[in-house]
XYZ file of C-alpha atoms in Angstrom:
639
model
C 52.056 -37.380 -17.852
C 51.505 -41.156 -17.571
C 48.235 -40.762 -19.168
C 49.417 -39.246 -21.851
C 52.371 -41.777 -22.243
C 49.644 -44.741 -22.049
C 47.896 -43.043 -24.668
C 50.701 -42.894 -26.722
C 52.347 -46.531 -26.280
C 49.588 -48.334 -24.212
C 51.271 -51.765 -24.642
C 54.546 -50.624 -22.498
C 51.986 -50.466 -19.291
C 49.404 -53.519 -19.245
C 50.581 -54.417 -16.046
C 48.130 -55.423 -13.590
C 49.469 -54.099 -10.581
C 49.182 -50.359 -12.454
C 45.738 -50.505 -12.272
C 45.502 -52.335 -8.542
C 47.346 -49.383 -7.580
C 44.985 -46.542 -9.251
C 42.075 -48.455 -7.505
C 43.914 -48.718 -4.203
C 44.166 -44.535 -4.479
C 40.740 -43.926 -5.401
C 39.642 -45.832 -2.721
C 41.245 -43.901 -0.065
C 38.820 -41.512 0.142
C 41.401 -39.612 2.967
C 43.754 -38.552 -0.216
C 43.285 -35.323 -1.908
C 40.099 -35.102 -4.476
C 42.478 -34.565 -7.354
C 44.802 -37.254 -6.774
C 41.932 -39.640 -6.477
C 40.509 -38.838 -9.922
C 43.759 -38.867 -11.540
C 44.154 -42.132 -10.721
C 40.455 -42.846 -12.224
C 41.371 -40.762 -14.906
C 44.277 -43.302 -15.693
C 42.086 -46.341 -15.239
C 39.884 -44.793 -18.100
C 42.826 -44.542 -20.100
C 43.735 -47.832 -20.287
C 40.188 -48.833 -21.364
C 40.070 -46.022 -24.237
C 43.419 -47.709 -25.190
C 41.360 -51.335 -25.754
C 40.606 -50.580 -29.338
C 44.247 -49.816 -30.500
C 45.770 -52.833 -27.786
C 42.205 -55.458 -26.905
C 45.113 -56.945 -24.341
C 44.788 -53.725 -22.325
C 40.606 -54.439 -21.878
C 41.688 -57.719 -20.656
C 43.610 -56.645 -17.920
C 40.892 -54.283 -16.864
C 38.113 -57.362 -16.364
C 39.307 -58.546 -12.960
C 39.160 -54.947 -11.373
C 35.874 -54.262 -13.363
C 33.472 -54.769 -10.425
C 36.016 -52.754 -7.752
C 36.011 -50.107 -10.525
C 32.225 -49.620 -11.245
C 32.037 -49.107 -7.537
C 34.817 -46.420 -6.923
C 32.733 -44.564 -9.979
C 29.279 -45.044 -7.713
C 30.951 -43.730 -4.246
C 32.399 -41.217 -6.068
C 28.748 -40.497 -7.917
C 27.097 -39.992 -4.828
C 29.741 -37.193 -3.724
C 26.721 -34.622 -3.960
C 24.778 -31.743 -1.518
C 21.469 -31.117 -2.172
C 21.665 -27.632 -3.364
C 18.508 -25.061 -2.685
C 19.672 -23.695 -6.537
C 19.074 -27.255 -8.427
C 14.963 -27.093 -7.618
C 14.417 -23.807 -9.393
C 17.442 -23.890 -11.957
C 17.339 -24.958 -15.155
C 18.570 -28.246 -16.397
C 20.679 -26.401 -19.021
C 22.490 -24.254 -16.433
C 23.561 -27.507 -14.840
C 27.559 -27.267 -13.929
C 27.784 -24.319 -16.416
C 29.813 -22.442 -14.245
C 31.793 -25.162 -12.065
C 35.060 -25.396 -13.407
C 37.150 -27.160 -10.255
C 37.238 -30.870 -10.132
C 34.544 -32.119 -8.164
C 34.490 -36.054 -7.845
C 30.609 -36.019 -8.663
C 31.051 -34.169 -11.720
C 34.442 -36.063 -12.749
C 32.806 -39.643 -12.189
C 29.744 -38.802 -14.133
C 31.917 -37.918 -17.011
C 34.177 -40.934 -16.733
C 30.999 -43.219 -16.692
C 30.150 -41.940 -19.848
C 33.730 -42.472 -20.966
C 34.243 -46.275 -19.288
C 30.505 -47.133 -20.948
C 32.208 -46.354 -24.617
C 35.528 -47.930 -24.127
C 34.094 -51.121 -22.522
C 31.212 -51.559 -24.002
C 27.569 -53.348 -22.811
C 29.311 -57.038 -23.393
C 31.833 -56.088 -19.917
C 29.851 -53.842 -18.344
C 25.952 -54.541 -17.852
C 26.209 -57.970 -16.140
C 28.646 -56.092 -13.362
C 26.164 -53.370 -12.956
C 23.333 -55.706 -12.533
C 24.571 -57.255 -10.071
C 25.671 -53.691 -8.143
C 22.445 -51.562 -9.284
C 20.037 -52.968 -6.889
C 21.698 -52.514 -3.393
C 22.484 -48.526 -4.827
C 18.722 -48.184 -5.500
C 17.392 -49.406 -2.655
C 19.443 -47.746 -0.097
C 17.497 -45.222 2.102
C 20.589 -42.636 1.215
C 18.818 -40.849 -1.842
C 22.519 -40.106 -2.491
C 22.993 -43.792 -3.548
C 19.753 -43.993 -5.043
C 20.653 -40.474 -7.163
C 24.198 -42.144 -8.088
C 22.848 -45.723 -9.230
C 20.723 -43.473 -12.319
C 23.641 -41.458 -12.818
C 25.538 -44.370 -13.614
C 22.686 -45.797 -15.604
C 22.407 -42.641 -18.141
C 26.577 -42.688 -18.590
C 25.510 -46.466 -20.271
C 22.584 -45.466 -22.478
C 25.062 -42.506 -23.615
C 28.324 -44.852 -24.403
C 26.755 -48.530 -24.887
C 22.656 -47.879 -25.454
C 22.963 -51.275 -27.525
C 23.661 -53.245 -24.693
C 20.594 -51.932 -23.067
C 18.602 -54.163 -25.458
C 18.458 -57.986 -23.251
C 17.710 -56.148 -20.076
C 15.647 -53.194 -20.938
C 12.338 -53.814 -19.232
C 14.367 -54.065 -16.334
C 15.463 -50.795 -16.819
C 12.350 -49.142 -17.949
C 10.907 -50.542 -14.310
C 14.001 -49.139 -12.502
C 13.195 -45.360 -14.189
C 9.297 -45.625 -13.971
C 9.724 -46.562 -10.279
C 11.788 -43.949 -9.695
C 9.657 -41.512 -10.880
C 7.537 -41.715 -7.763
C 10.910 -41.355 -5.603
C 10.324 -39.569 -2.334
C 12.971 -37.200 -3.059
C 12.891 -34.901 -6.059
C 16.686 -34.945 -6.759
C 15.929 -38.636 -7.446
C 13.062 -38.322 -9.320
C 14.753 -35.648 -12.099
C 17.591 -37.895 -12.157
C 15.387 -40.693 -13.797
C 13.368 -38.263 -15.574
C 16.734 -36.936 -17.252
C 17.917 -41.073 -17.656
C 14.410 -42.019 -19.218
C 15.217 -38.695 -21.611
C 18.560 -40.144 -22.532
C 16.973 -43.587 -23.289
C 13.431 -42.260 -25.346
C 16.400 -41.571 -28.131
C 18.186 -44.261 -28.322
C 16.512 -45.682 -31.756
C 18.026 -49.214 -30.877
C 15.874 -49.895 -27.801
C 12.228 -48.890 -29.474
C 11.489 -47.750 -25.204
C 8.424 -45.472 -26.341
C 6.560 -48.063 -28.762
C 6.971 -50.978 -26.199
C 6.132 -49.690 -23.297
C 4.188 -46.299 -24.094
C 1.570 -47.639 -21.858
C 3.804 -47.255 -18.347
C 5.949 -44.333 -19.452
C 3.866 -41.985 -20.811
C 0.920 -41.593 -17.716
C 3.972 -41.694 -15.547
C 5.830 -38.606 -17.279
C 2.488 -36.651 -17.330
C 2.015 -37.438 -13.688
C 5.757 -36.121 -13.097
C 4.587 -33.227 -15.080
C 2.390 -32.288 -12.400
C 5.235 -31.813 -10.049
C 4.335 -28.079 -9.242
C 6.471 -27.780 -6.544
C 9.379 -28.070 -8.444
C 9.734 -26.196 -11.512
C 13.163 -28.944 -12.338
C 11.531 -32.170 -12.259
C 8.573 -30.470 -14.327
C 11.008 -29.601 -17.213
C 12.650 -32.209 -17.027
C 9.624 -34.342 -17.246
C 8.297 -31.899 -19.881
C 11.813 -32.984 -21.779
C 11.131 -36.401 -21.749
C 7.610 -36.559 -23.038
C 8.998 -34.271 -25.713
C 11.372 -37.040 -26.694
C 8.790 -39.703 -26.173
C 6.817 -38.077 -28.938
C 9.469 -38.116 -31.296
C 10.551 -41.430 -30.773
C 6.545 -42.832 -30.794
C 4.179 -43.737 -33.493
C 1.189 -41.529 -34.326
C -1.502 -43.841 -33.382
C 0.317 -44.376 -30.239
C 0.329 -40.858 -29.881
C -3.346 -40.086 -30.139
C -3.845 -42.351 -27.206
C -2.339 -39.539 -25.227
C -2.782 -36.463 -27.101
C -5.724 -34.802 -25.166
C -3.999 -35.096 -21.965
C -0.700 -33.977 -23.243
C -2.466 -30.920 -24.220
C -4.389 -30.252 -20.892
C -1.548 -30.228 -18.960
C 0.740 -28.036 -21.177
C -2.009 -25.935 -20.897
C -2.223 -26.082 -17.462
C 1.644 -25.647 -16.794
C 1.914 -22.395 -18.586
C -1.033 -21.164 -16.608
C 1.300 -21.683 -13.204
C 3.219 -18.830 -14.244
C 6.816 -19.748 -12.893
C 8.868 -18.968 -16.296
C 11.091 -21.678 -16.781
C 7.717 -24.208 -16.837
C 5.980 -21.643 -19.057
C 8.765 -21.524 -21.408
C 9.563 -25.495 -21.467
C 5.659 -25.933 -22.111
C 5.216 -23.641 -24.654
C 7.947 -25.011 -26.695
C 6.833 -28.486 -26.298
C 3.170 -27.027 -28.106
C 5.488 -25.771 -30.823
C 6.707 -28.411 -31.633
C 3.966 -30.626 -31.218
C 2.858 -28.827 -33.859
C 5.252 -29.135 -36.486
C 5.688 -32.701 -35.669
C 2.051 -33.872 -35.919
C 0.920 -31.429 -37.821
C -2.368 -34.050 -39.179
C -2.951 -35.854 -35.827
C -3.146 -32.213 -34.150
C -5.354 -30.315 -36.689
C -8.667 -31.436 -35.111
C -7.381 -29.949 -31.285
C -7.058 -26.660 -33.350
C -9.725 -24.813 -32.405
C -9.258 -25.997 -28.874
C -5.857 -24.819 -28.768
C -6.578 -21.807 -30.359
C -8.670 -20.705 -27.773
C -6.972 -21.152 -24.804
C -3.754 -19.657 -26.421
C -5.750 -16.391 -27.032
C -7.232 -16.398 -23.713
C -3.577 -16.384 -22.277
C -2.462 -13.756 -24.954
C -5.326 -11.643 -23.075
C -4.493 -12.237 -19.653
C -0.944 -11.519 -20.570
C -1.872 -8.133 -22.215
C -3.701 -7.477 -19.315
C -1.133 -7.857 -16.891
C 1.341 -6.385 -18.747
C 3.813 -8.940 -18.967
C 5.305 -8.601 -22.241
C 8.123 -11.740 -22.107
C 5.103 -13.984 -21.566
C 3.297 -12.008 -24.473
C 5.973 -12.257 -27.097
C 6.331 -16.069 -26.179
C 2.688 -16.873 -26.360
C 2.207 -14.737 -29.757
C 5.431 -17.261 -31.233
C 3.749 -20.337 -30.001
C -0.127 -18.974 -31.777
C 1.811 -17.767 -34.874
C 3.932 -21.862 -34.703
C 0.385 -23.537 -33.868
C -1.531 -21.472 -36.481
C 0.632 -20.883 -39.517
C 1.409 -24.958 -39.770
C -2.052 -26.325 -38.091
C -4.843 -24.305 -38.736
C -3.746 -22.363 -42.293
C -7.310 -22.173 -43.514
C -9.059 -21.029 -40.060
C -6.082 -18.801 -38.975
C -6.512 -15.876 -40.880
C -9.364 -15.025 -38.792
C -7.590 -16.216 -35.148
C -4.537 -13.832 -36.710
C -6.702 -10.991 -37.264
C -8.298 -11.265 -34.282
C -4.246 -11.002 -32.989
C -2.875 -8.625 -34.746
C -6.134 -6.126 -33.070
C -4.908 -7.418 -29.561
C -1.562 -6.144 -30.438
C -2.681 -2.598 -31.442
C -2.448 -1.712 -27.573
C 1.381 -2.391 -27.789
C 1.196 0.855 -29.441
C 1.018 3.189 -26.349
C 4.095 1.271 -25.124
C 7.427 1.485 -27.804
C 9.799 -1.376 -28.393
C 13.215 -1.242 -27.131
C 15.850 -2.100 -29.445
C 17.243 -3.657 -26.430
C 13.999 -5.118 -25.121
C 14.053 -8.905 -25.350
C 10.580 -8.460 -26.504
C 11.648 -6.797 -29.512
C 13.431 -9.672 -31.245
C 9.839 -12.245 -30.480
C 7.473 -9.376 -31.690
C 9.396 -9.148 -35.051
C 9.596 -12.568 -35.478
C 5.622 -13.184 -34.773
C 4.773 -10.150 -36.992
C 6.784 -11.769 -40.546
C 4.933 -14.885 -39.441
C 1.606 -13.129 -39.245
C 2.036 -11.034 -42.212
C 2.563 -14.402 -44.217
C -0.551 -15.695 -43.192
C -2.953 -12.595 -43.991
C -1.068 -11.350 -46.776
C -1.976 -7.974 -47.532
C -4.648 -7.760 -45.127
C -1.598 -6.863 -43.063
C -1.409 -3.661 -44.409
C -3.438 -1.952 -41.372
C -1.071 -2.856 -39.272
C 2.048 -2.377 -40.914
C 2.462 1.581 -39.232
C 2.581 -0.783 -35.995
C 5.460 -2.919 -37.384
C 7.539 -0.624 -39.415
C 8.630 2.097 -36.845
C 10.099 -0.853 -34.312
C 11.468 -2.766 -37.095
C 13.427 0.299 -38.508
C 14.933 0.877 -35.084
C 16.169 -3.035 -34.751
C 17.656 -2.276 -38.372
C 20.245 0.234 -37.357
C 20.964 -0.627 -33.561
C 24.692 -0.580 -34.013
C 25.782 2.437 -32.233
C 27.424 0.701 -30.182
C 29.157 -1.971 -32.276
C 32.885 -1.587 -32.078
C 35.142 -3.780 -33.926
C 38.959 -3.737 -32.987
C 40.563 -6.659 -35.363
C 40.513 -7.282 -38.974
C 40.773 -10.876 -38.618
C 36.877 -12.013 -38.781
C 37.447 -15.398 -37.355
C 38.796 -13.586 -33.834
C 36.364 -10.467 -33.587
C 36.099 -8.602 -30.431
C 33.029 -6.539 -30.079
C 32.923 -4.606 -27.527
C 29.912 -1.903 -25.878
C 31.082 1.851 -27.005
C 33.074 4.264 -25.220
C 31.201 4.933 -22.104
C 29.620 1.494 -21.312
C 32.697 0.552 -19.829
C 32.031 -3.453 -20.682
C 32.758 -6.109 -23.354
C 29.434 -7.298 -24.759
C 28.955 -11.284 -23.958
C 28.769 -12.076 -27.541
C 31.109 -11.338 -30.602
C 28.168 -12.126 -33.051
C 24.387 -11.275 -31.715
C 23.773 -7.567 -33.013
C 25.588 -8.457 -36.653
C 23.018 -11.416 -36.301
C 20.479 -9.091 -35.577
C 21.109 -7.090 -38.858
C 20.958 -9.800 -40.826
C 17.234 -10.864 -39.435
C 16.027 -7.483 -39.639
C 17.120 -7.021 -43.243
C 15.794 -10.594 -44.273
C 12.090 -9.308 -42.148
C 12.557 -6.253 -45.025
C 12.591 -8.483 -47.401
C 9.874 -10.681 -46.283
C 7.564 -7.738 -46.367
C 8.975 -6.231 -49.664
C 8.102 -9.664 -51.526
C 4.956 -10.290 -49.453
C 3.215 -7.106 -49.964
C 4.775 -6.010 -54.076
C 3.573 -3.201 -54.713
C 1.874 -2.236 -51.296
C 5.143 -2.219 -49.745
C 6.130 1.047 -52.026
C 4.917 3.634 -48.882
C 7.867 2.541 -46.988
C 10.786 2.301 -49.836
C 12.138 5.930 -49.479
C 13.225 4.675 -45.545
C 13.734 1.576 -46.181
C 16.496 1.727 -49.362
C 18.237 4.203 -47.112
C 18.436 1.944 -44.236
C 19.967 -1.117 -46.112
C 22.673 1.033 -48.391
C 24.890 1.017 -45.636
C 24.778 -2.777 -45.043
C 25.779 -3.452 -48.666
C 29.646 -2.267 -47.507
C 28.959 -3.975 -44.061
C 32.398 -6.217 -44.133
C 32.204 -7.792 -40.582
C 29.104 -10.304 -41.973
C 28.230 -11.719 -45.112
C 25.219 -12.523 -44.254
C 24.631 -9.327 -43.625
C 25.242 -7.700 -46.413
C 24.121 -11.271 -48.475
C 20.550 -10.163 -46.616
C 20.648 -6.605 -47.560
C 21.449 -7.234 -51.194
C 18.219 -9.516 -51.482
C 16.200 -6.782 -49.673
C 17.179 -4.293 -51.824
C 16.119 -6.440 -55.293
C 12.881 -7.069 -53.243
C 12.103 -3.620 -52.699
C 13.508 -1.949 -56.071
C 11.064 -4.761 -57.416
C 8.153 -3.298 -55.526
C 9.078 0.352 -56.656
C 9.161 -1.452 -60.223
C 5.695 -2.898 -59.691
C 3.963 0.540 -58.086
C 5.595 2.651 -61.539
C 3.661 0.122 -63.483
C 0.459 0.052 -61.717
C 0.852 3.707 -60.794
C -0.602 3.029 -57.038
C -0.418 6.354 -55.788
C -2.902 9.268 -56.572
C -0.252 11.207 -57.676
C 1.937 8.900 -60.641
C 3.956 11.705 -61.398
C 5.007 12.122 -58.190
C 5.633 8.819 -57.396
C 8.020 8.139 -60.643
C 10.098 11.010 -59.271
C 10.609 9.797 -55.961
C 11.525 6.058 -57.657
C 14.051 7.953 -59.453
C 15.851 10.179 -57.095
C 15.812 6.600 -54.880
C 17.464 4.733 -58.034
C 19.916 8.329 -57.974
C 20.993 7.529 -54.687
C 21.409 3.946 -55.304
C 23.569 3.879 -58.073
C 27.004 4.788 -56.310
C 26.277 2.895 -53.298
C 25.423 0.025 -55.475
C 29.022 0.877 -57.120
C 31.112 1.379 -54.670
C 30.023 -1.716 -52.805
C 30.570 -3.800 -56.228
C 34.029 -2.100 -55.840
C 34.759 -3.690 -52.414
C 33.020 -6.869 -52.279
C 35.133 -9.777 -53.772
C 32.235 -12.329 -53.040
C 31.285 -13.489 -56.614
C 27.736 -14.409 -55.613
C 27.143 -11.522 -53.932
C 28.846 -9.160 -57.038
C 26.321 -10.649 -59.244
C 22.882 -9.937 -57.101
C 24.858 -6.335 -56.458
C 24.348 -6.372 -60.369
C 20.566 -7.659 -60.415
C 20.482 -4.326 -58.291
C 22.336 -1.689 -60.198
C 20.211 -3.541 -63.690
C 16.858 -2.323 -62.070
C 17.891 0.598 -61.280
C 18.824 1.490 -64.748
C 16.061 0.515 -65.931
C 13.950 2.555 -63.256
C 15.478 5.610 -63.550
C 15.038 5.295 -67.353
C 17.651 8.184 -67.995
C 21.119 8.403 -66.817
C 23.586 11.599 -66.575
C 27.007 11.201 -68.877
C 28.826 10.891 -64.886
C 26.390 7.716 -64.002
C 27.574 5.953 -67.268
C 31.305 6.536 -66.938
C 30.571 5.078 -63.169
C 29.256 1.895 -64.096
C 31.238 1.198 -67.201
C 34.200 1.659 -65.280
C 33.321 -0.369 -62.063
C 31.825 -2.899 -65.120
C 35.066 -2.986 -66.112
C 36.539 -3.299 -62.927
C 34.547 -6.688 -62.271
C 35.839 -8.244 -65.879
C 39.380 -7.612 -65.156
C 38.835 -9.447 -61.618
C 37.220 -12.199 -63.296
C 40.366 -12.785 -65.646
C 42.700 -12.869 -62.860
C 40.669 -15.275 -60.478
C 40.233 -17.641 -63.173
C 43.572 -17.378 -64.126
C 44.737 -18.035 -60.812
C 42.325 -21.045 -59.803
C 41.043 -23.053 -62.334
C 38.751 -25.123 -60.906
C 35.176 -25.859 -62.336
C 33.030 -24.060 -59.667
C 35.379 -20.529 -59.753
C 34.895 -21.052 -63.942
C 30.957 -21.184 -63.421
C 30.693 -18.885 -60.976
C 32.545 -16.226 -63.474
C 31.055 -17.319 -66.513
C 27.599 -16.516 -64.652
C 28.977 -13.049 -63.138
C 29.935 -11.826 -66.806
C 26.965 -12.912 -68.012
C 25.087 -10.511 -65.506
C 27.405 -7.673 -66.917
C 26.037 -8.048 -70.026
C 22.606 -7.842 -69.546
C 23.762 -5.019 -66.661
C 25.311 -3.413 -70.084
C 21.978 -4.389 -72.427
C 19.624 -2.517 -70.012
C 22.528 0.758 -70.303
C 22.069 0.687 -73.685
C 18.676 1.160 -73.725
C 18.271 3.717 -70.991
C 21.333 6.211 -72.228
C 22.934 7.105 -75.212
C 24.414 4.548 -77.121
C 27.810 6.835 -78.401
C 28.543 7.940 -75.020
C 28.137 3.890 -73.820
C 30.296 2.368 -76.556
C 32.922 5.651 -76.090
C 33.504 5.058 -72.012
C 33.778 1.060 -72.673
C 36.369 2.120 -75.644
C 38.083 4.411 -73.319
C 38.051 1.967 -70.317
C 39.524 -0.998 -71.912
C 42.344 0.607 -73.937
C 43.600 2.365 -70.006
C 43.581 -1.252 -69.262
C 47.250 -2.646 -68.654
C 46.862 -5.583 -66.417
C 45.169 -8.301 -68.191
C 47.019 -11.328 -67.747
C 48.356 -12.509 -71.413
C 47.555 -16.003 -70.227
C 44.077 -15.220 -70.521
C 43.491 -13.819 -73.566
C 41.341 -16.750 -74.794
C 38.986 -15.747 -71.799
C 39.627 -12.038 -72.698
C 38.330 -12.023 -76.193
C 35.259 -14.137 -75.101
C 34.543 -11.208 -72.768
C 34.765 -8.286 -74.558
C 33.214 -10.096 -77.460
C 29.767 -10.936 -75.225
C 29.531 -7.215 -74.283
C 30.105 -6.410 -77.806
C 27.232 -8.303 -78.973
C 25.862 -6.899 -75.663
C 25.856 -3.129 -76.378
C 25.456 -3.786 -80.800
C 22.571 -5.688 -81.060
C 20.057 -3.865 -78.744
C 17.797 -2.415 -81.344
C-alpha cells in the first residue's frame, strides 16, 4: 500500500529516515524473505519516482552504496541446482512463481539501473565490483555479473568511460573455475554485444571472439555452450564483415563440431546459429558453400541412418536455409541429391501429430522453390502428409464466440485442455498457404492433385475462428482454379475431354460454397478475392444452369446492399475505397456471367432481385444509382 501511495504522491514521503528504515529491514537477513523485499521493493519506488519529483533521487544518494550492497547479498541468495547445467537458458525461472530474493534482486537491479541511471550508479559499483569478483564464494563472484547485466539492461550508456574494464571483467570470467560463473558472463557479454552505444564487438573483437569460441567448447555443459553459442550469435550481428571473416572458418568448424556431440539443446542452438549465419552474410559465406554443404549432407545421412527423425527435420531446415539463400545456383543439384535421401521417409508415414511433420513440410515448400518443377517426382511423397496436416481438426473444439477469449480444448475423450488456444488454427493456415505455394509453383503441373485439393480448402472458406485461415484458403483456391485454368488451355492430360469435365464438375461444386461463404464473411478484402474465385469459375465451367444464375445474382446482390449500408454508416476514406473496389469486382463477376449464360435470364434475376429490395438506405441513393448503373453498363455492353 505505501508503494502504491509513493507512486501516486511521491513528494508527501522524501523523508530520509523512510528509506534508512527499508535498508535497516533488508539488512536483517533474520526477517521473513518477503518482508525484506518489500522493503527493497519500496526503495525502488522512490527512485522510479525521480523523474516525476528529481528531489526524491536526491535523497536516495547517501544510502546508494548501503543499497547496491543489500541488492548483491541478496544476488548471491542462490543453490547450485543439478537442473541449470542441462536446462535451457530460456526455461530459466519459467516456472518459479514465489518470491525468491535471488530472483527479486535481479529484477530490481534492472529496475534501480533505469531509475538512477549510469551518472549515480557506476562509480558506486566500481568501487564494490572488485571485492564481489574476487571472492573465492563463486556465489559472490555469480552475483557481482548479475548485477553487472541489470546495468547494461537499464543504463548501457553509462557503460561507455569504463567499458574495457568491463569487457576484461567478462573475458576473465569466461575461464571461471565454476561453470555457473562462467554462463553468467557469457549471458552479461550477450546483453552487452547489443548495446549499439558501446561498439564492444568492433573494439575488441580480437579478445572476445577466440574467448566465446573457446567457451563454445565447453562440452561438459550443454548451458554454458548455448549460452556461449548466444553470444557469438550476437557478436556477429553487432560486427563488421571484414571483422567477421577473420573468424569465419573457425566459427564454422565448431558449429559443425557441436551438432556432431549429439546432446539436443547444443544441436539445436548450433544449427540455428548456421541459419542465420546465412541470411546475415549471405556474400561473405558463399565461398564456405560447398564446404558446408557437405558436411550438412553427411549429417542428414547419419541421421537417416539412425533413425532420428527430430535431428533429420532440423538438419533438412538448416540445408534448405543454407542452400536456398547461399548457394541458389549450385543447390539444385545438393537439393536433388536431398529430396532422393528423403524417398526412404516413405516406408515410415508422418504423424499429423509428429513434431516432424510441421519441419518436413516446411523444408519440402522450400525445396520445391528451388527445383521448380523438377519437384514433380516427388510430389506423391509430399502430397499424402500434407493433406493429412490440412484437415487435423478432429479434435478442435471451440466453446465461446468471443474470438479474443477462445478456449480450445482436446475432444470428448482426451480428457485435457490443449496448451494452446491458437497452434492447430495456425496450422491450417500454413498448410493452406504450402497449397498454394505448390499451386503457383507448379501451374499447370499441379492440376493431378486439384480434385483433393479444392475439396480440402472449401470448408476453410466458412472457417470463422481465423482469418487467416480462411484469408489462406481463399488465395489457395485462386491458385489452384488458376492451374485448372492453365491445364484446360494446354490440355495436359491424354484425355482433354476428360479433363474439361472433371474442371467443371470441380467449378459445380465450387460455386455454392464459394456463395454461401460470400454470404457469411463480412471481411471486405476477403469478399472480393471470394469473388476473383466465383469469376473463374464462371468462366471455367463455361455454362451455367438457370439455379446457378439466380444464386449468384442474388448473393451479388446481397454484397451491393451491404456495401450501401457500411458506407452509409462509416464514411471514412479507406471503408469508401475498399467498397468502391468490392463493387467493382461485382461487375466484372457480372461481365464474365454474361458471357457464360444467357443474357435474358441474367438481366431478368438482377430485375427481379432489385425490385424485392426494400432496405436501401434513402441516404444513399447517390451511391445507389452509381451501383446499379456500373452493372448496367456491366451486363449491356458485353458484346
Amino acid at each position: 500500500m505505501l508503494a502504491v501511495l509513493i507512486e501516486i504522491e511521491p513528494i508527501f514521503f522524501c523523508w530520509p529516515e523512510l528509506v534508512d528504515t527499508m535498508l535497516k529491514i533488508a539488512e536483517f537477513d533474520e526477517l521473513e524473505e518477503e518482508l525484506r523485499c518489500e522493503a527493497v521493493n519500496l526503495v525502488v519506488t522512490i527512485a522510479k519516482t525521480g523523474e516525476k519529483e528529481p528531489v526524491m533521487v536526491e535523497q536516495l544518494v547517501p544510502f546508494l552504496g548501503r543499497f547496491l550492497a543489500i541488492l548483491l547479498q541478496m544476488l548471491s541468495d542462490i543453490e547450485d541446482d543439478e537442473a541449470w547445467y542441462t536446462a535451457h537458458p530460456d526455461d530459466e525461472d519459467k516456472d518459479t512463481d514465489e518470491m525468491h530474493n535471488f530472483k527479486f534482486s535481479k529484477e530490481s537491479s534492472y529496475a534501480i539501473s533505469a531509475a538512477l541511471g549510469g551518472a549515480l550508479l557506476v562509480p558506486v559499483v566500481i568501487e564494490l565490483l572488485p571485492a564481489y569478483l574476487e571472492n573465492a564464494d563463486w556465489k559472490k563472484r555469480h552475483a557481482a555479473l548479475i548485477f553487472l547485466k541489470g546495468i547494461a539492461e537499464g543504463c548501457s550508456e553509462a557503460l561507455k568511460d569504463n567499458l574495457e574494464q568491463f569487457v576484461n571483467t567478462m573475458v576473465n570470467s569466461f575461464n571461471d573455475i565454476h561453470l555457473r560463473v562462467r554462463g553468467a558472463a557469457l549471458n552479461v557479454t550477450c546483453e552487452l554485444l547489443v548495446v549499439p552505444e558501446t561498439h564492444v564487438a568492433s573494439k575488441y573483437h580480437d579478445r572476445i571472439f577466440p574467448a566465446l569460441l573457446h567457451s563454445m567448447n565447453t562440452y561438459d555443459c550443454p548451458r554454458v555452450q548455448v549460452e556461449a553459442t548466444r553470444a557469438a550469435w550476437n557478436f556477429i550481428c553487432s560486427c563488421n564483415k571484414d571483422v567477421l571473416k577473420i573468424y569465419l572458418q573457425d566459427l564454422l568448424g565448431q558449429l559443425h563440431m557441436m551438432i556432431l556431440a549429439g546432446n539436443t539443446v547444443v544441436q539445436d542452438e548450433a544449427l540455428l546459429a548456421l541459419e542465420s549465419l546465412a541470411y546475415l552474410l549471405e556474400d561473405t559465406l558463399e565461398s564456405y558453400y560447398e564446404y558446408v554443404m557437405r558436411w550438412l549432407k553427411a549429417l542428414l545421412r547419419d541421421a537417416i541412418h539412425n533413425a532420428d527423425r527430430m535431428l533429420c527435420a532440423k538438419l533438412l531446415q538448416c540445408i534448405s536455409i543454407v542452400g536456398a539463400v547461399l548457394g541458389k545456383s549450385h543447390f539444385r543439384n545438393d537439393a536433388q541429391e536431398v529430396m532422393e535421401e528423403l524417398m526412404s521417409f516413405r516406408a515410415a508415414p508422418l504423424e499429423e501429430d509428429d513434431p516432424v511433420t510441421g519441419y518436413m513440410l516446411q523444408l519440402w515448400m522450400k525445396l520445391l522453390k528451388c527445383l521448380g518443377r523438377d519437384f514433380l517426382p516427388f510430389m506423391d511423397l509430399v502430397m499424402p502428409p500434407l493433406f493429412q496436416y490440412a484437415q487435423s481438426e478432429s479434435d478442435l473444439i471451440i466453446s465461446s464466440t468471443n474470438m479474443d477469449n477462445i478456449e480450445v480444448k482436446m475432444a470428448e475423450g482426451a480428457g485435457e485442455k490443449l496448451r494452446t488456444k491458437f497452434r492447430l488454427l495456425d496450422e491450417k493456415a500454413s498448410a493452406c498457404d504450402m497449397l498454394c505455394c505448390y499451386a503457383d509453383e507448379l501451374k499447370e503441373d499441379f492440376f493431378p492433385w486439384i480434385d483433393k485439393a479444392a475439396p480440402l480448402l472449401l470448408p476453410f472458406l466458412k472457417f470463422n475462428f481465423h482469418k487467416e485461415v480462411r484469408k489462406t484458403a481463399i488465395s489457395a483456391m485462386s491458385k489452384i482454379l488458376y492451374s485448372a485454368k492453365l491445364a484446360v488451355e494446354k490440355q495436359m492430360p491424354d484425355d482433354p475431354e476428360e479433363q474439361c469435365l472433371k474442371v467443371k464438375q470441380l467449378c459445380s461444386r465450387l460455386i455454392p460454397s464459394i456463395i454461401e461463404a460470400l454470404r457469411e464473411e463480412h471481411d471486405t478484402e476477403l469478399c472480393g478475392e471470394m469473388l476473383g474465385c466465383l469469376t473463374d469459375c464462371i468462366q471455367l465451367l463455361e455454362e451455367l444452369g438457370e439455379d446457378q444464375v439466380i444464386g449468384i445474382v442474388k448473393e451479388l446482390k446481397n454484397l451491393i446492399v451491404r456495401s450501401i449500408f457500411r458506407t452509409g454508416k462509416e464514411l471514412r476514406d479507406v471503408n469508401y475505397m475498399q467498397d468502391a473496389l468490392l463493387l467493382n469486382q461485382i461487375a466484372e463477376c457480372l461481365v464474365m456471367l454474361s458471357l457464360e449464360s444467357s443474357r435474358d435470364l441474367l438481366f431478368a434475376s438482377w430485375v427481379k432481385e432489385t425490385k424485392a429490395e426494400k432496405t436501401i438506405p434513402r441516404a444513399r441513393e447517390q451511391l445507389q444509382e452509381f451501383t446499379f448503373r456500373q452493372i448496367r453498363r456491366a451486363i449491356m455492353c458485353v458484346p
